[in-house]
Amino acid sequence: MVVVMGSDATDEMVRAVVDLVEDAGGETFVSRGKNRTIVGLLGDTDRFMALPIGGMPGVDEVIRVGKPYKLVAAESRQTPSVVRVGNVAIGRDSFCVIAGPCAIETEDQAMTAARAAKAAGAHVLRGDAYKHRTSPYAFQGLARRGLEILAQMRAETGLPVVTEVLQTSDVEIVASYADIVRIGARNMQNFQLLREIGKTGRPVMLKRGLSATIEEWLMAAEYIAQQGNEDIILCERGIRTFEPMTRNTLDVSAVPLVHRLSHLPVIIDPSHSSGKKELVAPLALAAVAVGADGVMIDIHPHPETALCDGPQALTPDELMPLVAEMGRVAEAVGRPLAHHGRGLSAVGE
Amino acid sequence: MVVVMGSDATDEMVRAVVDLVEDAGGETFVSRGKNRTIVGLLGDTDRFMALPIGGMPGVDEVIRVGKPYKLVAAESRQTPSVVRVGNVAIGRDSFCVIAGPCAIETEDQAMTAARAAKAAGAHVLRGDAYKHRTSPYAFQGLARRGLEILAQMRAETGLPVVTEVLQTSDVEIVASYADIVRIGARNMQNFQLLREIGKTGRPVMLKRGLSATIEEWLMAAEYIAQQGNEDIILCERGIRTFEPMTRNTLDVSAVPLVHRLSHLPVIIDPSHSSGKKELVAPLALAAVAVGADGVMIDIHPHPETALCDGPQALTPDELMPLVAEMGRVAEAVGRPLAHHGRGLSAVGE
Amino acid sequence: MVVVMGSDATDEMVRAVVDLVEDAGGETFVSRGKNRTIVGLLGDTDRFMALPIGGMPGVDEVIRVGKPYKLVAAESRQTPSVVRVGNVAIGRDSFCVIAGPCAIETEDQAMTAARAAKAAGAHVLRGDAYKHRTSPYAFQGLARRGLEILAQMRAETGLPVVTEVLQTSDVEIVASYADIVRIGARNMQNFQLLREIGKTGRPVMLKRGLSATIEEWLMAAEYIAQQGNEDIILCERGIRTFEPMTRNTLDVSAVPLVHRLSHLPVIIDPSHSSGKKELVAPLALAAVAVGADGVMIDIHPHPETALCDGPQALTPDELMPLVAEMGRVAEAVGRPLAHHGRGLSAVGE
Amino acid sequence: MVVVMGSDATDEMVRAVVDLVEDAGGETFVSRGKNRTIVGLLGDTDRFMALPIGGMPGVDEVIRVGKPYKLVAAESRQTPSVVRVGNVAIGRDSFCVIAGPCAIETEDQAMTAARAAKAAGAHVLRGDAYKHRTSPYAFQGLARRGLEILAQMRAETGLPVVTEVLQTSDVEIVASYADIVRIGARNMQNFQLLREIGKTGRPVMLKRGLSATIEEWLMAAEYIAQQGNEDIILCERGIRTFEPMTRNTLDVSAVPLVHRLSHLPVIIDPSHSSGKKELVAPLALAAVAVGADGVMIDIHPHPETALCDGPQALTPDELMPLVAEMGRVAEAVGRPLAHHGRGLSAVGE
């Protein structure tokens, strides 16, 4: 059960709710966000429902949520959430295209990809400075130098950027450069990292774990939301199955299921799910049609020389017609591509 | 390696090729189809390539196929195949909608569903008289009475019909009623059944097994093709994974992969893959966008009373707007819905 | 719900039970076995429990079974079943070793393997004349000639034999040669084949399907039992997962689970589950310790030249110390290896 | 490729090797452990093999390892490693029993379980102060108070203890209390945590990830080893599959595979793999027989009131006969239970 309070609720008002519940034998947690404060109640729900919470000062709503996640549950909001980065709104009204290099390898490679992504109509750029590699002997990213190149990608194109953070010790620096901080599949249940990123207040993209159920994924998002940060974008990137022809099996059903269970937006990563560039276009089109709120696509000026995941990257020339085709499918299902804003609101404001 | 011979190749011409190969120490199999005859060669491919087969009478082409399936491999044909039933062409030029009841339960239920499917624009009707049930204590279908109702569905609507066959002892009767005979997921590797159906010459729909890889699926199709029957439609219906929210995980990536590996058409069954009616529309739209050659959708006039798979059936009222939306997405990706012909060519002619 | 009647119950007695239930609106099925007759009741169990069935002539017991399988359920018997072949008893009192070639390739190969298996202490021989091959271009077995060699293996060693049947058209001939007829993993839900084999009355070994749940496996066994044949041995042979180092993932937990849910014996196939000979010994020892009722092990005099599954076959020299070690573990867990009888009871008598 | 140097190799000797390799265009990493120093070489192995490294001062051995993990590979050691904690040696010579409560809930519960574990013959105690919970609303452990109780368990019984660490911020305090620090399945690829724990020099138990391949598991261990800490115990705890009757599917084949690929010891957790107490005994016996180097078993004085994973805990009364039976199986396979030492070497010395 959750008690929704306005952003103008005072500490005393929140305290009064907490005291009433704890006197009745319940436990509480308080999540203060930008636009609302949530008091979550754990314990005997029937008993809580009998308390006069609804009429207390500062309380907007009392909602019964019978799920192991509450703040991110569909029931806890009247309308789906929209995550705003720069002038882009990621949510159910429009379809958002994120593109860029998997890893930032050199300034030249990254800037070429960034310009091409913008020219093709992308709304957000991707590019990783830190890489999660299964083997300690694989390329691990350019680190801080990569973040500087990322800043240059943003400065020149005016587009917001998303990049991955691997560990708590990098959260501060990554959040200072990124418009959206991404948590990779292998870190989906790294709860320490989820909490630290939640505290930054920076929008977060949370990838689904390799073998995470949809419910586990939403519970992971709840760890972020509990820090008062509900600007979360979920990203489906395929699950591990027995089929060897694709790196992972893209679970498109996850999109309509997440939309029913949660108010959060959900996008699809056709590049990492398939691991094969020839599948990127059909899977991206399927993403639009199944109702995803966006896609994230790897591009590389010279995929054959990529240090990471080359076989799945499109060339800039291949991206442009794909964005156009996604636009046509988006129109057909009544959710056009997102608009481009007129400038970049400064990060950190 | 396969030797492609024309439909006018005589038995002597075929025999000559076989003798030449066997004298060189190879094994052969001969598959005589409607439009071509294939001689498959097993053994030392390099040695066979050195034989003067290309110039022998009746030989159109000699193709090297380095895969464990040959007749259904993309390499073995110059253009993708098209399966014609009645006036409908199932293949890559257009998108085909198959709809109808999962199981035929009563005349009334089946005829209502058939009329609704036609009114909504379906090109082919489905309806099963024999049901594959995991428990021997579940409803097993109306058998011959069900086939009679199926014939009535076809007669009244003028649409071709697809229905499942469960066992070799039913092949003859099912093939005498059906325009397309379907092999279910649990029978995908029932090779005796594959061969018996292959021999009927009737178009076949082959569902992917619960945990079959794409390569195993194509090898199963090869068992049918070896009987001289290449009128095969593959049907992706989800694979078994750990995710409990859907009955199976729909593997949309299978569609572009099959299109690269094989000349056969491939459709998607959004009803059986998800097991949930609220997922049918988004998955059907994804099927169009990912490039599938059709969909097969369960409908039921009263899903709440269905004897089999009620929770996944759409009502007739829900089908019509979905077909319209699939049509819009099909236009957007340049593959419009299939045309309806003007009448039903009699089965068995 | 099932009604258990003695083997001396007359047709009239059975008929009386059936009539009473059907008058009460229920459906029935009758399964006449060697040692008992079962009348299964489908419908409103509470209503049936109120009927005076328990006191009717010929009725031994009325048992409530709330599972989708009934005859093979643990509740339907007071003690676990024992399947007797020749002088060997397969069940929970002792541990049974089955060994022999995967496929019968030549008389020499098969007889060498048979003698070695006997010398090592095996209780039953395996050897397949028909092979289930995913690709139609792989070795498919010696067919009838293989069965003749199988008969020779039995004649010379005095040990009973198990061999696979692939299709209904072979059931009669295979059952005439085999002491135990085996159904392979890919045929676990080939219900036509299950029923046909059930009718032969010959003991059956039923392998678990590639991605079958334990419940589905028991429901498949129920199809056999419904034909009056409860001489069924289950065989766990690994399930399909994402792990690439083994062909399948051996699910040892299935053994204690089956023992709780069913009265049937269950054995383990360490050869086909792993696909690697170096894993056969540790997995066979694990099979003994986890409580399996036996193992089935591939051996081959010259694994490097095997036409089928060579990499997983032990040599005869490797089998003997393994049987000895299995014997020591069996003693340690209080279930010694099965005894060898003094002669072979003729098959078919 | 790795260069093994003695523990007495000076910094200059190591530097000389590094310089030689880097001059030849290679990259290096240095891992200084208690008993040896490893210089790993990344790049053109053929070229490195031609360098005169073998004769350089301080170099014991040069080993070619063609795997994505090197320090933990079997090739990098002449004999399997043994991890010593207190007076217990965990390795291939004997079988080790770890037991105790899943979570430390109260002093009373934990001390009762600890005494029972010791009485039953356990060699190491388990007990978690921090719990990894998928839902943020589940019991998260007693934290520091739990560690104090853990210290009491060790003090009273004289047995070493293993406990889980969830996040880098707890590494220092957990390592100061634990004899073995455990990394849970969900953290298997939390590389920051792996490195931090590696640096403590404390023995580590690394659980296999929910859907980690064996190769990925060994690569995760390599991240720890690279910090100079090779006292690593692997723990198989089941993988995620489609089978719903067990929480996970215990992959016993992982044990002999790890033993071939790596010099590290590997144990089995029958409690968390199955999630069912009735499976714990058969799976623990299978663990002994398959060659595992130990088991870790949950016990609880009152499983029905446990705050975490009660359904899988044995009572103390159930543990004692199981340890005895494991002892008999261990004798049968020639690897007796580990000996108990005479006292506890102080932690941190």
PDB file of C-alpha atoms in Angstrom, chain A residues 22-207:
ATOM      1  CA  GLU A  22       3.779   2.550  12.968  1.00  0.00           C
ATOM      2  CA  ASP A  23       1.448   2.898  15.926  1.00  0.00           C
ATOM      3  CA  ALA A  24      -0.789   0.429  14.127  1.00  0.00           C
ATOM      4  CA  GLY A  25       2.083  -2.057  13.949  1.00  0.00           C
ATOM      5  CA  GLY A  26       3.194  -1.353  10.387  1.00  0.00           C
ATOM      6  CA  GLU A  27       6.537  -0.528   8.839  1.00  0.00           C
ATOM      7  CA  THR A  28       7.047   2.401   6.491  1.00  0.00           C
ATOM      8  CA  PHE A  29       9.543   3.733   3.983  1.00  0.00           C
ATOM      9  CA  VAL A  30       9.559   7.279   2.667  1.00  0.00           C
ATOM     10  CA  SER A  31      10.595   8.181  -0.868  1.00  0.00           C
ATOM     11  CA  ARG A  32      10.811  11.930  -1.566  1.00  0.00           C
ATOM     12  CA  GLY A  33      10.827  12.636  -5.272  1.00  0.00           C
ATOM     13  CA  LYS A  34      10.749  15.795  -7.329  1.00  0.00           C
ATOM     14  CA  ASN A  35       7.024  15.803  -7.944  1.00  0.00           C
ATOM     15  CA  ARG A  36       5.620  13.700  -5.150  1.00  0.00           C
ATOM     16  CA  THR A  37       6.462  12.026  -1.902  1.00  0.00           C
ATOM     17  CA  ILE A  38       5.518   8.431  -1.352  1.00  0.00           C
ATOM     18  CA  VAL A  39       5.045   6.697   1.979  1.00  0.00           C
ATOM     19  CA  GLY A  40       5.064   2.959   1.468  1.00  0.00           C
ATOM     20  CA  LEU A  41       3.360   0.768   4.075  1.00  0.00           C
ATOM     21  CA  LEU A  42       4.445  -2.785   4.846  1.00  0.00           C
ATOM     22  CA  GLY A  43       2.340  -5.048   7.036  1.00  0.00           C
ATOM     23  CA  ASP A  44      -1.363  -5.724   7.469  1.00  0.00           C
ATOM     24  CA  THR A  45      -2.977  -3.894   4.560  1.00  0.00           C
ATOM     25  CA  ASP A  46      -6.548  -4.426   5.743  1.00  0.00           C
ATOM     26  CA  ARG A  47      -5.710  -2.750   8.993  1.00  0.00           C
ATOM     27  CA  PHE A  48      -4.043   0.193   7.233  1.00  0.00           C
ATOM     28  CA  MET A  49      -7.052   0.690   4.968  1.00  0.00           C
ATOM     29  CA  ALA A  50      -9.147   1.259   8.083  1.00  0.00           C
ATOM     30  CA  LEU A  51      -6.937   4.149   9.251  1.00  0.00           C
ATOM     31  CA  PRO A  52      -8.077   7.698   8.403  1.00  0.00           C
ATOM     32  CA  ILE A  53      -5.001   8.414   6.255  1.00  0.00           C
ATOM     33  CA  GLY A  54      -6.878   9.733   3.239  1.00  0.00           C
ATOM     34  CA  GLY A  55      -7.987  12.855   5.077  1.00  0.00           C
ATOM     35  CA  MET A  56      -4.648  13.798   6.618  1.00  0.00           C
ATOM     36  CA  PRO A  57      -2.929  17.040   5.566  1.00  0.00           C
ATOM     37  CA  GLY A  58      -0.732  16.715   2.500  1.00  0.00           C
ATOM     38  CA  VAL A  59      -2.142  13.350   1.445  1.00  0.00           C
ATOM     39  CA  ASP A  60      -3.322  13.222  -2.159  1.00  0.00           C
ATOM     40  CA  GLU A  61      -4.177   9.587  -2.491  1.00  0.00           C
ATOM     41  CA  VAL A  62      -4.025   6.192  -0.803  1.00  0.00           C
ATOM     42  CA  ILE A  63      -3.472   3.301  -3.192  1.00  0.00           C
ATOM     43  CA  ARG A  64      -3.609  -0.413  -2.566  1.00  0.00           C
ATOM     44  CA  VAL A  65      -0.805  -2.189  -4.497  1.00  0.00           C
ATOM     45  CA  GLY A  66      -0.684  -5.941  -4.054  1.00  0.00           C
ATOM     46  CA  LYS A  67       2.643  -6.419  -5.779  1.00  0.00           C
ATOM     47  CA  PRO A  68       6.244  -6.802  -4.633  1.00  0.00           C
ATOM     48  CA  TYR A  69       6.967  -3.431  -6.285  1.00  0.00           C
ATOM     49  CA  LYS A  70       4.873  -0.400  -5.517  1.00  0.00           C
ATOM     50  CA  LEU A  71       6.314   2.904  -6.691  1.00  0.00           C
ATOM     51  CA  VAL A  72       6.826   1.694 -10.242  1.00  0.00           C
ATOM     52  CA  ALA A  73       3.488  -0.165 -10.387  1.00  0.00           C
ATOM     53  CA  ALA A  74       0.898   1.098 -12.862  1.00  0.00           C
ATOM     54  CA  GLU A  75      -1.571   1.549 -10.003  1.00  0.00           C
ATOM     55  CA  SER A  76       0.569   4.148  -8.291  1.00  0.00           C
ATOM     56  CA  ARG A  77       0.068   6.776 -11.022  1.00  0.00           C
ATOM     57  CA  GLN A  78      -2.889   8.036 -12.930  1.00  0.00           C
ATOM     58  CA  THR A  79      -0.990   8.441 -16.194  1.00  0.00           C
ATOM     59  CA  PRO A  80       2.138   6.758 -17.530  1.00  0.00           C
ATOM     60  CA  SER A  81       5.353   8.578 -16.741  1.00  0.00           C
ATOM     61  CA  VAL A  82       7.376  10.576 -19.216  1.00  0.00           C
ATOM     62  CA  VAL A  83      11.124  10.921 -18.798  1.00  0.00           C
ATOM     63  CA  ARG A  84      12.419  14.251 -20.104  1.00  0.00           C
ATOM     64  CA  VAL A  85      16.033  14.662 -21.170  1.00  0.00           C
ATOM     65  CA  GLY A  86      17.039  17.824 -22.930  1.00  0.00           C
ATOM     66  CA  ASN A  87      14.073  18.584 -25.137  1.00  0.00           C
ATOM     67  CA  VAL A  88      13.160  14.960 -25.668  1.00  0.00           C
ATOM     68  CA  ALA A  89      10.243  13.321 -23.906  1.00  0.00           C
ATOM     69  CA  ILE A  90      10.510   9.539 -23.592  1.00  0.00           C
ATOM     70  CA  GLY A  91       7.120   7.997 -22.930  1.00  0.00           C
ATOM     71  CA  ARG A  92       4.029   6.615 -24.579  1.00  0.00           C
ATOM     72  CA  ASP A  93       3.121   9.571 -26.766  1.00  0.00           C
ATOM     73  CA  SER A  94       5.964   9.241 -29.194  1.00  0.00           C
ATOM     74  CA  PHE A  95       8.761   6.908 -30.270  1.00  0.00           C
ATOM     75  CA  CYS A  96      12.349   7.780 -29.459  1.00  0.00           C
ATOM     76  CA  VAL A  97      15.459   6.754 -31.397  1.00  0.00           C
ATOM     77  CA  ILE A  98      18.744   6.417 -29.535  1.00  0.00           C
ATOM     78  CA  ALA A  99      21.844   5.695 -31.608  1.00  0.00           C
ATOM     79  CA  GLY A 100      25.589   5.868 -31.419  1.00  0.00           C
ATOM     80  CA  PRO A 101      28.650   3.739 -30.948  1.00  0.00           C
ATOM     81  CA  CYS A 102      28.582   0.794 -28.549  1.00  0.00           C
ATOM     82  CA  ALA A 103      31.969   1.802 -27.116  1.00  0.00           C
ATOM     83  CA  ILE A 104      33.731   5.117 -27.567  1.00  0.00           C
ATOM     84  CA  GLU A 105      37.040   4.049 -29.074  1.00  0.00           C
ATOM     85  CA  THR A 106      38.528   7.203 -30.558  1.00  0.00           C
ATOM     86  CA  GLU A 107      37.417  10.774 -30.961  1.00  0.00           C
ATOM     87  CA  ASP A 108      37.175  10.327 -34.695  1.00  0.00           C
ATOM     88  CA  GLN A 109      35.071   7.155 -34.516  1.00  0.00           C
ATOM     89  CA  ALA A 110      32.732   8.632 -31.910  1.00  0.00           C
ATOM     90  CA  MET A 111      32.218  12.001 -33.585  1.00  0.00           C
ATOM     91  CA  THR A 112      31.575  10.421 -36.981  1.00  0.00           C
ATOM     92  CA  ALA A 113      28.958   8.170 -35.419  1.00  0.00           C
ATOM     93  CA  ALA A 114      27.399  11.039 -33.469  1.00  0.00           C
ATOM     94  CA  ARG A 115      27.032  13.245 -36.531  1.00  0.00           C
ATOM     95  CA  ALA A 116      25.574  10.389 -38.522  1.00  0.00           C
ATOM     96  CA  ALA A 117      23.089   9.560 -35.768  1.00  0.00           C
ATOM     97  CA  LYS A 118      21.919  13.151 -35.670  1.00  0.00           C
ATOM     98  CA  ALA A 119      21.674  13.369 -39.444  1.00  0.00           C
ATOM     99  CA  ALA A 120      19.571  10.207 -39.472  1.00  0.00           C
ATOM    100  CA  GLY A 121      17.141  11.725 -36.988  1.00  0.00           C
ATOM    101  CA  ALA A 122      18.178  10.168 -33.682  1.00  0.00           C
ATOM    102  CA  HIS A 123      16.899  11.934 -30.552  1.00  0.00           C
ATOM    103  CA  VAL A 124      19.508  10.716 -28.071  1.00  0.00           C
ATOM    104  CA  LEU A 125      23.114   9.555 -28.523  1.00  0.00           C
ATOM    105  CA  ARG A 126      24.686   6.506 -26.917  1.00  0.00           C
ATOM    106  CA  GLY A 127      28.391   5.861 -26.341  1.00  0.00           C
ATOM    107  CA  ASP A 128      30.139   3.961 -23.560  1.00  0.00           C
ATOM    108  CA  ALA A 129      33.300   4.962 -21.794  1.00  0.00           C
ATOM    109  CA  TYR A 130      33.263   1.969 -19.458  1.00  0.00           C
ATOM    110  CA  LYS A 131      32.616  -1.522 -20.823  1.00  0.00           C
ATOM    111  CA  HIS A 132      31.356  -4.527 -18.911  1.00  0.00           C
ATOM    112  CA  ARG A 133      33.408  -7.392 -20.248  1.00  0.00           C
ATOM    113  CA  THR A 134      32.976 -10.982 -19.227  1.00  0.00           C
ATOM    114  CA  SER A 135      36.688 -11.644 -19.622  1.00  0.00           C
ATOM    115  CA  PRO A 136      39.131  -9.430 -17.736  1.00  0.00           C
ATOM    116  CA  TYR A 137      41.324  -9.526 -20.837  1.00  0.00           C
ATOM    117  CA  ALA A 138      38.900  -7.773 -23.210  1.00  0.00           C
ATOM    118  CA  PHE A 139      38.850  -4.032 -24.035  1.00  0.00           C
ATOM    119  CA  GLN A 140      37.455  -2.217 -21.002  1.00  0.00           C
ATOM    120  CA  GLY A 141      36.800   1.250 -22.403  1.00  0.00           C
ATOM    121  CA  LEU A 142      38.515   4.646 -22.412  1.00  0.00           C
ATOM    122  CA  ALA A 143      37.141   5.677 -18.987  1.00  0.00           C
ATOM    123  CA  ARG A 144      37.421   9.414 -18.265  1.00  0.00           C
ATOM    124  CA  ARG A 145      38.789  10.170 -21.731  1.00  0.00           C
ATOM    125  CA  GLY A 146      35.701   8.470 -23.131  1.00  0.00           C
ATOM    126  CA  LEU A 147      33.459  10.703 -21.053  1.00  0.00           C
ATOM    127  CA  GLU A 148      35.188  13.782 -22.425  1.00  0.00           C
ATOM    128  CA  ILE A 149      34.535  12.601 -25.961  1.00  0.00           C
ATOM    129  CA  LEU A 150      30.941  11.949 -24.954  1.00  0.00           C
ATOM    130  CA  ALA A 151      30.649  15.567 -23.814  1.00  0.00           C
ATOM    131  CA  GLN A 152      31.978  16.641 -27.175  1.00  0.00           C
ATOM    132  CA  MET A 153      29.370  14.472 -28.944  1.00  0.00           C
ATOM    133  CA  ARG A 154      26.673  16.264 -27.001  1.00  0.00           C
ATOM    134  CA  ALA A 155      28.145  19.725 -27.463  1.00  0.00           C
ATOM    135  CA  GLU A 156      28.446  19.418 -31.207  1.00  0.00           C
ATOM    136  CA  THR A 157      25.094  17.762 -31.903  1.00  0.00           C
ATOM    137  CA  GLY A 158      22.994  19.332 -29.189  1.00  0.00           C
ATOM    138  CA  LEU A 159      21.561  15.902 -28.408  1.00  0.00           C
ATOM    139  CA  PRO A 160      21.390  14.373 -24.919  1.00  0.00           C
ATOM    140  CA  VAL A 161      23.584  11.349 -24.223  1.00  0.00           C
ATOM    141  CA  VAL A 162      23.245   8.004 -22.452  1.00  0.00           C
ATOM    142  CA  THR A 163      26.226   6.053 -21.155  1.00  0.00           C
ATOM    143  CA  GLU A 164      26.791   3.091 -18.864  1.00  0.00           C
ATOM    144  CA  VAL A 165      28.086   3.134 -15.333  1.00  0.00           C
ATOM    145  CA  LEU A 166      29.687  -0.063 -14.058  1.00  0.00           C
ATOM    146  CA  GLN A 167      30.450   0.572 -10.440  1.00  0.00           C
ATOM    147  CA  THR A 168      29.614   2.813  -7.529  1.00  0.00           C
ATOM    148  CA  SER A 169      33.001   4.482  -7.565  1.00  0.00           C
ATOM    149  CA  ASP A 170      32.227   5.868 -11.034  1.00  0.00           C
ATOM    150  CA  VAL A 171      28.683   7.035 -10.315  1.00  0.00           C
ATOM    151  CA  GLU A 172      29.574  10.601  -9.527  1.00  0.00           C
ATOM    152  CA  ILE A 173      31.735  11.223 -12.550  1.00  0.00           C
ATOM    153  CA  VAL A 174      29.440   9.400 -14.971  1.00  0.00           C
ATOM    154  CA  ALA A 175      26.391  11.251 -13.675  1.00  0.00           C
ATOM    155  CA  SER A 176      28.199  14.547 -14.153  1.00  0.00           C
ATOM    156  CA  TYR A 177      28.632  13.821 -17.871  1.00  0.00           C
ATOM    157  CA  ALA A 178      25.525  11.816 -18.756  1.00  0.00           C
ATOM    158  CA  ASP A 179      21.959  12.918 -19.396  1.00  0.00           C
ATOM    159  CA  ILE A 180      20.839   9.350 -18.823  1.00  0.00           C
ATOM    160  CA  VAL A 181      22.899   6.879 -16.813  1.00  0.00           C
ATOM    161  CA  ARG A 182      22.588   3.295 -17.980  1.00  0.00           C
ATOM    162  CA  ILE A 183      22.730   0.154 -15.820  1.00  0.00           C
ATOM    163  CA  GLY A 184      23.736  -2.913 -17.785  1.00  0.00           C
ATOM    164  CA  ALA A 185      22.081  -6.327 -17.781  1.00  0.00           C
ATOM    165  CA  ARG A 186      24.753  -7.899 -15.569  1.00  0.00           C
ATOM    166  CA  ASN A 187      24.230  -5.183 -12.965  1.00  0.00           C
ATOM    167  CA  MET A 188      20.432  -5.331 -12.899  1.00  0.00           C
ATOM    168  CA  GLN A 189      20.512  -6.802  -9.402  1.00  0.00           C
ATOM    169  CA  ASN A 190      23.543  -4.865  -8.164  1.00  0.00           C
ATOM    170  CA  PHE A 191      21.356  -3.168  -5.585  1.00  0.00           C
ATOM    171  CA  GLN A 192      24.129  -0.992  -4.210  1.00  0.00           C
ATOM    172  CA  LEU A 193      24.645   0.500  -7.665  1.00  0.00           C
ATOM    173  CA  LEU A 194      20.888   0.920  -8.166  1.00  0.00           C
ATOM    174  CA  ARG A 195      20.600   2.864  -4.934  1.00  0.00           C
ATOM    175  CA  GLU A 196      23.631   5.052  -5.612  1.00  0.00           C
ATOM    176  CA  ILE A 197      22.351   5.995  -9.028  1.00  0.00           C
ATOM    177  CA  GLY A 198      18.878   6.553  -7.644  1.00  0.00           C
ATOM    178  CA  LYS A 199      20.338   9.130  -5.289  1.00  0.00           C
ATOM    179  CA  THR A 200      21.900  11.178  -8.096  1.00  0.00           C
ATOM    180  CA  GLY A 201      18.462  12.127  -9.377  1.00  0.00           C
ATOM    181  CA  ARG A 202      19.759  11.679 -12.930  1.00  0.00           C
ATOM    182  CA  PRO A 203      17.434   9.779 -15.337  1.00  0.00           C
ATOM    183  CA  VAL A 204      18.304   6.091 -15.428  1.00  0.00           C
ATOM    184  CA  MET A 205      18.064   3.437 -18.117  1.00  0.00           C
ATOM    185  CA  LEU A 206      17.750  -0.039 -16.577  1.00  0.00           C
ATOM    186  CA  LYS A 207      18.475  -2.993 -18.833  1.00  0.00           C
TER     187      LYS A 207
END
